[in-house]
GROMACS .gro file of C-alpha atoms in nm:
model
  255
    1MET     CA    1   6.803   4.326   2.862
    2PHE     CA    2   6.451   4.187   2.822
    3SER     CA    3   6.254   4.148   3.144
    4PRO     CA    4   5.904   3.994   3.165
    5PRO     CA    5   5.628   4.251   3.230
    6ARG     CA    6   5.515   4.269   3.592
    7ILE     CA    7   5.137   4.257   3.642
    8LEU     CA    8   4.999   4.384   3.971
    9ILE     CA    9   4.682   4.201   4.081
   10ALA     CA   10   4.464   4.364   4.348
   11GLU     CA   11   4.217   4.084   4.425
   12ASP     CA   12   4.098   3.960   4.766
   13GLU     CA   13   3.960   3.623   4.652
   14SER     CA   14   4.251   3.380   4.669
   15GLY     CA   15   4.093   3.133   4.425
   16ILE     CA   16   4.062   3.397   4.153
   17ALA     CA   17   4.407   3.535   4.235
   18ASP     CA   18   4.560   3.186   4.204
   19THR     CA   19   4.397   3.140   3.863
   20LEU     CA   20   4.520   3.479   3.745
   21GLN     CA   21   4.872   3.415   3.867
   22TYR     CA   22   4.882   3.077   3.697
   23VAL     CA   23   4.765   3.195   3.353
   24LEU     CA   24   4.983   3.505   3.364
   25LYS     CA   25   5.293   3.304   3.460
   26THR     CA   26   5.214   3.055   3.186
   27ASP     CA   27   5.209   3.341   2.934
   28GLY     CA   28   5.543   3.480   3.047
   29PHE     CA   29   5.431   3.755   3.284
   30VAL     CA   30   5.541   3.814   3.642
   31PRO     CA   31   5.225   3.842   3.856
   32VAL     CA   32   5.237   4.034   4.185
   33TRP     CA   33   4.936   3.949   4.401
   34CYS     CA   34   4.802   4.199   4.656
   35PRO     CA   35   4.493   4.090   4.856
   36THR     CA   36   4.427   4.446   4.978
   37ALA     CA   37   4.431   4.795   4.831
   38GLU     CA   38   4.681   4.907   5.095
   39GLU     CA   39   4.930   4.642   4.985
   40ALA     CA   40   4.867   4.725   4.618
   41ILE     CA   41   4.953   5.090   4.682
   42ALA     CA   42   5.272   4.992   4.865
   43ARG     CA   43   5.385   4.752   4.591
   44PHE     CA   44   5.298   5.002   4.319
   45ALA     CA   45   5.500   5.273   4.497
   46ALA     CA   46   5.799   5.043   4.537
   47GLU     CA   47   5.803   4.934   4.172
   48PRO     CA   48   5.534   5.043   3.922
   49PRO     CA   49   5.412   4.745   3.717
   50ALA     CA   50   5.360   4.723   3.343
   51LEU     CA   51   4.985   4.687   3.408
   52ALA     CA   52   4.748   4.665   3.706
   53ILE     CA   53   4.439   4.446   3.739
   54LEU     CA   54   4.206   4.593   4.003
   55ASP     CA   55   3.910   4.419   4.163
   56VAL     CA   56   3.630   4.669   4.224
   57GLY     CA   57   3.515   4.498   4.546
   58LEU     CA   58   3.828   4.502   4.763
   59PRO     CA   59   3.777   4.472   5.142
   60ASP     CA   60   3.959   4.790   5.246
   61MET     CA   61   3.891   5.028   4.955
   62ASN     CA   62   3.662   5.058   4.654
   63GLY     CA   63   3.850   4.960   4.337
   64PHE     CA   64   3.756   5.287   4.170
   65GLU     CA   65   3.913   5.481   4.458
   66LEU     CA   66   4.222   5.260   4.440
   67PHE     CA   67   4.245   5.339   4.070
   68LYS     CA   68   4.250   5.713   4.146
   69ARG     CA   69   4.509   5.666   4.420
   70LEU     CA   70   4.737   5.469   4.188
   71GLN     CA   71   4.693   5.725   3.910
   72ALA     CA   72   4.795   6.005   4.150
   73LEU     CA   73   5.094   5.801   4.268
   74ASN     CA   74   5.191   5.734   3.907
   75ARG     CA   75   5.185   6.106   3.827
   76ALA     CA   76   5.382   6.190   4.142
   77GLN     CA   77   5.652   5.941   4.045
   78GLY     CA   78   5.678   6.099   3.702
   79GLY     CA   79   5.705   5.768   3.519
   80PRO     CA   80   5.513   5.643   3.215
   81GLU     CA   81   5.141   5.592   3.265
   82VAL     CA   82   5.052   5.246   3.396
   83PRO     CA   83   4.749   5.098   3.215
   84MET     CA   84   4.480   4.948   3.438
   85LEU     CA   85   4.200   4.696   3.393
   86PHE     CA   86   3.900   4.657   3.622
   87LEU     CA   87   3.785   4.314   3.736
   88THR     CA   88   3.446   4.290   3.906
   89ALA     CA   89   3.154   4.066   3.989
   90ARG     CA   90   2.916   4.345   3.889
   91SER     CA   91   2.828   4.352   3.520
   92ASP     CA   92   2.589   4.648   3.520
   93GLU     CA   93   2.661   4.895   3.240
   94ILE     CA   94   2.682   5.180   3.490
   95ASP     CA   95   2.983   5.015   3.656
   96ARG     CA   96   3.144   4.963   3.318
   97VAL     CA   97   3.089   5.327   3.225
   98VAL     CA   98   3.220   5.454   3.560
   99GLY     CA   99   3.540   5.257   3.508
  100LEU     CA  100   3.585   5.388   3.157
  101GLU     CA  101   3.507   5.746   3.256
  102LEU     CA  102   3.782   5.729   3.516
  103GLY     CA  103   4.022   5.644   3.236
  104ALA     CA  104   4.059   5.267   3.276
  105ASP     CA  105   4.192   5.076   2.978
  106ASP     CA  106   3.946   4.788   2.998
  107TYR     CA  107   3.683   4.619   3.211
  108ILE     CA  108   3.600   4.251   3.249
  109ALA     CA  109   3.319   4.099   3.459
  110LYS     CA  110   3.328   3.780   3.664
  111PRO     CA  111   3.295   3.499   3.580
  112PHE     CA  112   3.550   3.542   3.305
  113SER     CA  113   3.766   3.329   3.080
  114PRO     CA  114   4.127   3.342   3.206
  115ARG     CA  115   4.247   3.317   2.846
  116GLU     CA  116   4.029   3.611   2.745
  117LEU     CA  117   4.169   3.818   3.029
  118VAL     CA  118   4.528   3.737   2.929
  119ALA     CA  119   4.443   3.828   2.569
  120ARG     CA  120   4.311   4.165   2.688
  121VAL     CA  121   4.622   4.220   2.900
  122ARG     CA  122   4.841   4.155   2.597
  123SER     CA  123   4.631   4.387   2.382
  124ILE     CA  124   4.652   4.670   2.637
  125LEU     CA  125   5.028   4.626   2.675
  126ARG     CA  126   5.070   4.622   2.298
  127ARG     CA  127   4.874   4.947   2.261
  128SER     CA  128   5.057   5.115   2.548
  129GLY     CA  129   5.402   4.995   2.438
  130ARG     CA  130   5.472   4.837   2.778
  131GLY     CA  131   5.473   4.474   2.673
  132ASN     CA  132   5.850   4.451   2.631
  133GLY     CA  133   5.938   4.500   2.997
  134HIS     CA  134   6.091   4.844   2.940
  135ALA     CA  135   5.963   5.166   3.090
  136ALA     CA  136   5.946   5.383   2.779
  137PRO     CA  137   5.596   5.384   2.627
  138THR     CA  138   5.502   5.431   2.265
  139PRO     CA  139   5.199   5.635   2.150
  140VAL     CA  140   4.876   5.435   2.144
  141HIS     CA  141   4.721   5.630   1.861
  142PRO     CA  142   4.837   5.665   1.501
  143PRO     CA  143   4.946   5.998   1.355
  144ALA     CA  144   4.682   6.227   1.216
  145PRO     CA  145   4.597   6.180   0.848
  146ALA     CA  146   4.862   6.335   0.623
  147ALA     CA  147   4.607   6.567   0.465
  148ALA     CA  148   4.507   6.720   0.796
  149PRO     CA  149   4.550   7.097   0.795
  150PRO     CA  150   4.690   7.267   1.105
  151ALA     CA  151   4.446   7.417   1.351
  152ALA     CA  152   4.363   7.782   1.302
  153HIS     CA  153   4.592   8.028   1.479
  154SER     CA  154   4.292   8.167   1.667
  155SER     CA  155   4.207   7.829   1.815
  156PRO     CA  156   4.186   7.817   2.195
  157PHE     CA  157   4.370   7.484   2.180
  158ALA     CA  158   4.750   7.454   2.182
  159LEU     CA  159   4.879   7.107   2.095
  160ASP     CA  160   5.222   6.983   2.208
  161ALA     CA  161   5.255   6.645   2.034
  162GLU     CA  162   5.604   6.574   2.167
  163ARG     CA  163   5.490   6.600   2.527
  164MET     CA  164   5.145   6.459   2.446
  165GLN     CA  165   4.986   6.765   2.608
  166ILE     CA  166   4.703   7.000   2.513
  167ARG     CA  167   4.634   7.346   2.653
  168TYR     CA  168   4.288   7.499   2.640
  169TYR     CA  169   4.267   7.877   2.678
  170GLY     CA  170   4.617   7.861   2.823
  171ARG     CA  171   4.534   7.593   3.082
  172LEU     CA  172   4.709   7.257   3.064
  173LEU     CA  173   4.450   6.979   3.052
  174GLU     CA  174   4.504   6.667   3.261
  175LEU     CA  175   4.403   6.395   3.016
  176SER     CA  176   4.414   6.019   3.003
  177ARG     CA  177   4.586   5.888   2.691
  178TYR     CA  178   4.253   5.810   2.524
  179GLU     CA  179   4.113   6.152   2.607
  180TYR     CA  180   4.432   6.301   2.463
  181GLY     CA  181   4.399   6.091   2.148
  182LEU     CA  182   4.037   6.192   2.095
  183LEU     CA  183   4.093   6.561   2.155
  184LYS     CA  184   4.410   6.570   1.944
  185LEU     CA  185   4.222   6.421   1.651
  186LEU     CA  186   3.933   6.670   1.682
  187VAL     CA  187   4.164   6.969   1.729
  188GLN     CA  188   4.365   6.882   1.418
  189ARG     CA  189   4.049   6.863   1.204
  190PRO     CA  190   3.807   7.131   1.332
  191GLY     CA  191   3.464   7.094   1.172
  192ARG     CA  192   3.538   6.745   1.045
  193VAL     CA  193   3.278   6.494   1.167
  194PHE     CA  194   3.424   6.170   1.301
  195THR     CA  195   3.194   5.873   1.340
  196ARG     CA  196   3.226   5.659   1.652
  197ASP     CA  197   3.371   5.378   1.443
  198GLU     CA  198   3.637   5.612   1.305
  199LEU     CA  199   3.728   5.734   1.651
  200LEU     CA  200   3.755   5.378   1.778
  201GLU     CA  201   3.978   5.286   1.486
  202LEU     CA  202   4.202   5.593   1.503
  203VAL     CA  203   4.238   5.633   1.879
  204TRP     CA  204   4.193   5.288   2.029
  205ASP     CA  205   4.381   5.120   1.743
  206ASP     CA  206   4.227   4.777   1.813
  207ALA     CA  207   3.866   4.876   1.750
  208SER     CA  208   3.740   4.517   1.765
  209GLU     CA  209   3.804   4.509   2.141
  210SER     CA  210   3.618   4.833   2.220
  211PHE     CA  211   3.261   4.954   2.171
  212ASP     CA  212   3.069   5.268   2.084
  213ARG     CA  213   2.984   5.342   2.447
  214THR     CA  214   3.358   5.373   2.516
  215VAL     CA  215   3.376   5.675   2.285
  216ASP     CA  216   3.069   5.836   2.443
  217ALA     CA  217   3.208   5.788   2.794
  218HIS     CA  218   3.542   5.947   2.706
  219VAL     CA  219   3.378   6.240   2.524
  220LYS     CA  220   3.168   6.297   2.836
  221THR     CA  221   3.477   6.321   3.059
  222LEU     CA  222   3.651   6.542   2.802
  223ARG     CA  223   3.358   6.783   2.800
  224ALA     CA  224   3.365   6.803   3.180
  225LYS     CA  225   3.735   6.892   3.178
  226LEU     CA  226   3.687   7.154   2.907
  227ARG     CA  227   3.386   7.299   3.085
  228ALA     CA  228   3.594   7.338   3.402
  229VAL     CA  229   3.819   7.578   3.205
  230ALA     CA  230   3.552   7.762   3.005
  231PRO     CA  231   3.200   7.695   3.143
  232ASP     CA  232   3.021   7.893   2.871
  233VAL     CA  233   3.195   7.730   2.573
  234GLU     CA  234   3.095   7.393   2.426
  235PRO     CA  235   3.377   7.302   2.184
  236ILE     CA  236   3.266   6.946   2.100
  237ARG     CA  237   2.938   6.910   1.916
  238THR     CA  238   2.740   6.588   1.884
  239LEU     CA  239   2.580   6.478   1.560
  240ARG     CA  240   2.311   6.248   1.686
  241GLY     CA  241   2.343   5.898   1.546
  242THR     CA  242   2.668   5.986   1.371
  243GLY     CA  243   2.956   6.106   1.585
  244TYR     CA  244   3.144   6.413   1.703
  245ALA     CA  245   3.318   6.723   1.567
  246LEU     CA  246   3.505   7.024   1.703
  247HIS     CA  247   3.336   7.361   1.650
  248GLU     CA  248   3.522   7.576   1.399
  249ASP     CA  249   3.421   7.915   1.538
  250LEU     CA  250   3.529   7.895   1.901
  251PRO     CA  251   3.609   8.227   2.069
  252PRO     CA  252   3.986   8.277   2.087
  253HIS     CA  253   3.961   8.421   2.440
  254VAL     CA  254   3.735   8.385   2.742
  255GLN     CA  255   3.686   8.601   3.048
   0.00000   0.00000   0.00000
């Protein structure tokens, strides 16, 4: 039976929280307000929401740290990934990039339009497949182009599309869904150069709501995770001013 999506709100300012609860209720959501990070963790553990809105400046814990705690809790529970959106009074690009590098789904700065925020919530839920109140998610990225050839047998990457997992030199990578979408696309077309616009369109689906810096931030975190497995190998190459491609001649084994 259909159940309205629950939206967890971690926000210490009651005025903002009241506004968020009102607009979300008006649009058919069930808001769950938590004025502290501690309460947000407890409510998340008791019943994971369809989406979480996290204020960066909470009184008892930095919002970025709360994000990591909720991600770890989500993985421990073994349920579908809960998308998260950062809400903050700080609009510096560095804060935006930090949030995106952590794997957040979106970022909106105060003051904001409540209607815009609700529109972003709906867009995130639509992409994640969690807007219908059910737990089972749907993939956020479209299938690879039909003409894509399979990766070479000597590739250090092993793709498991059914489990949405990728191994690199035998090690399972812990990827956010956007990191997975990016790497999957590159692995399936080694040597093929993808522009930032193409990556936004193919991985984020709703490219109009994202920006080029989003791609760069996610490629940066991907490179860090790949480097942790094979420090001397750089599988993703940058074509300055154009985009990214996967090297075709990667060593099949590393020491």
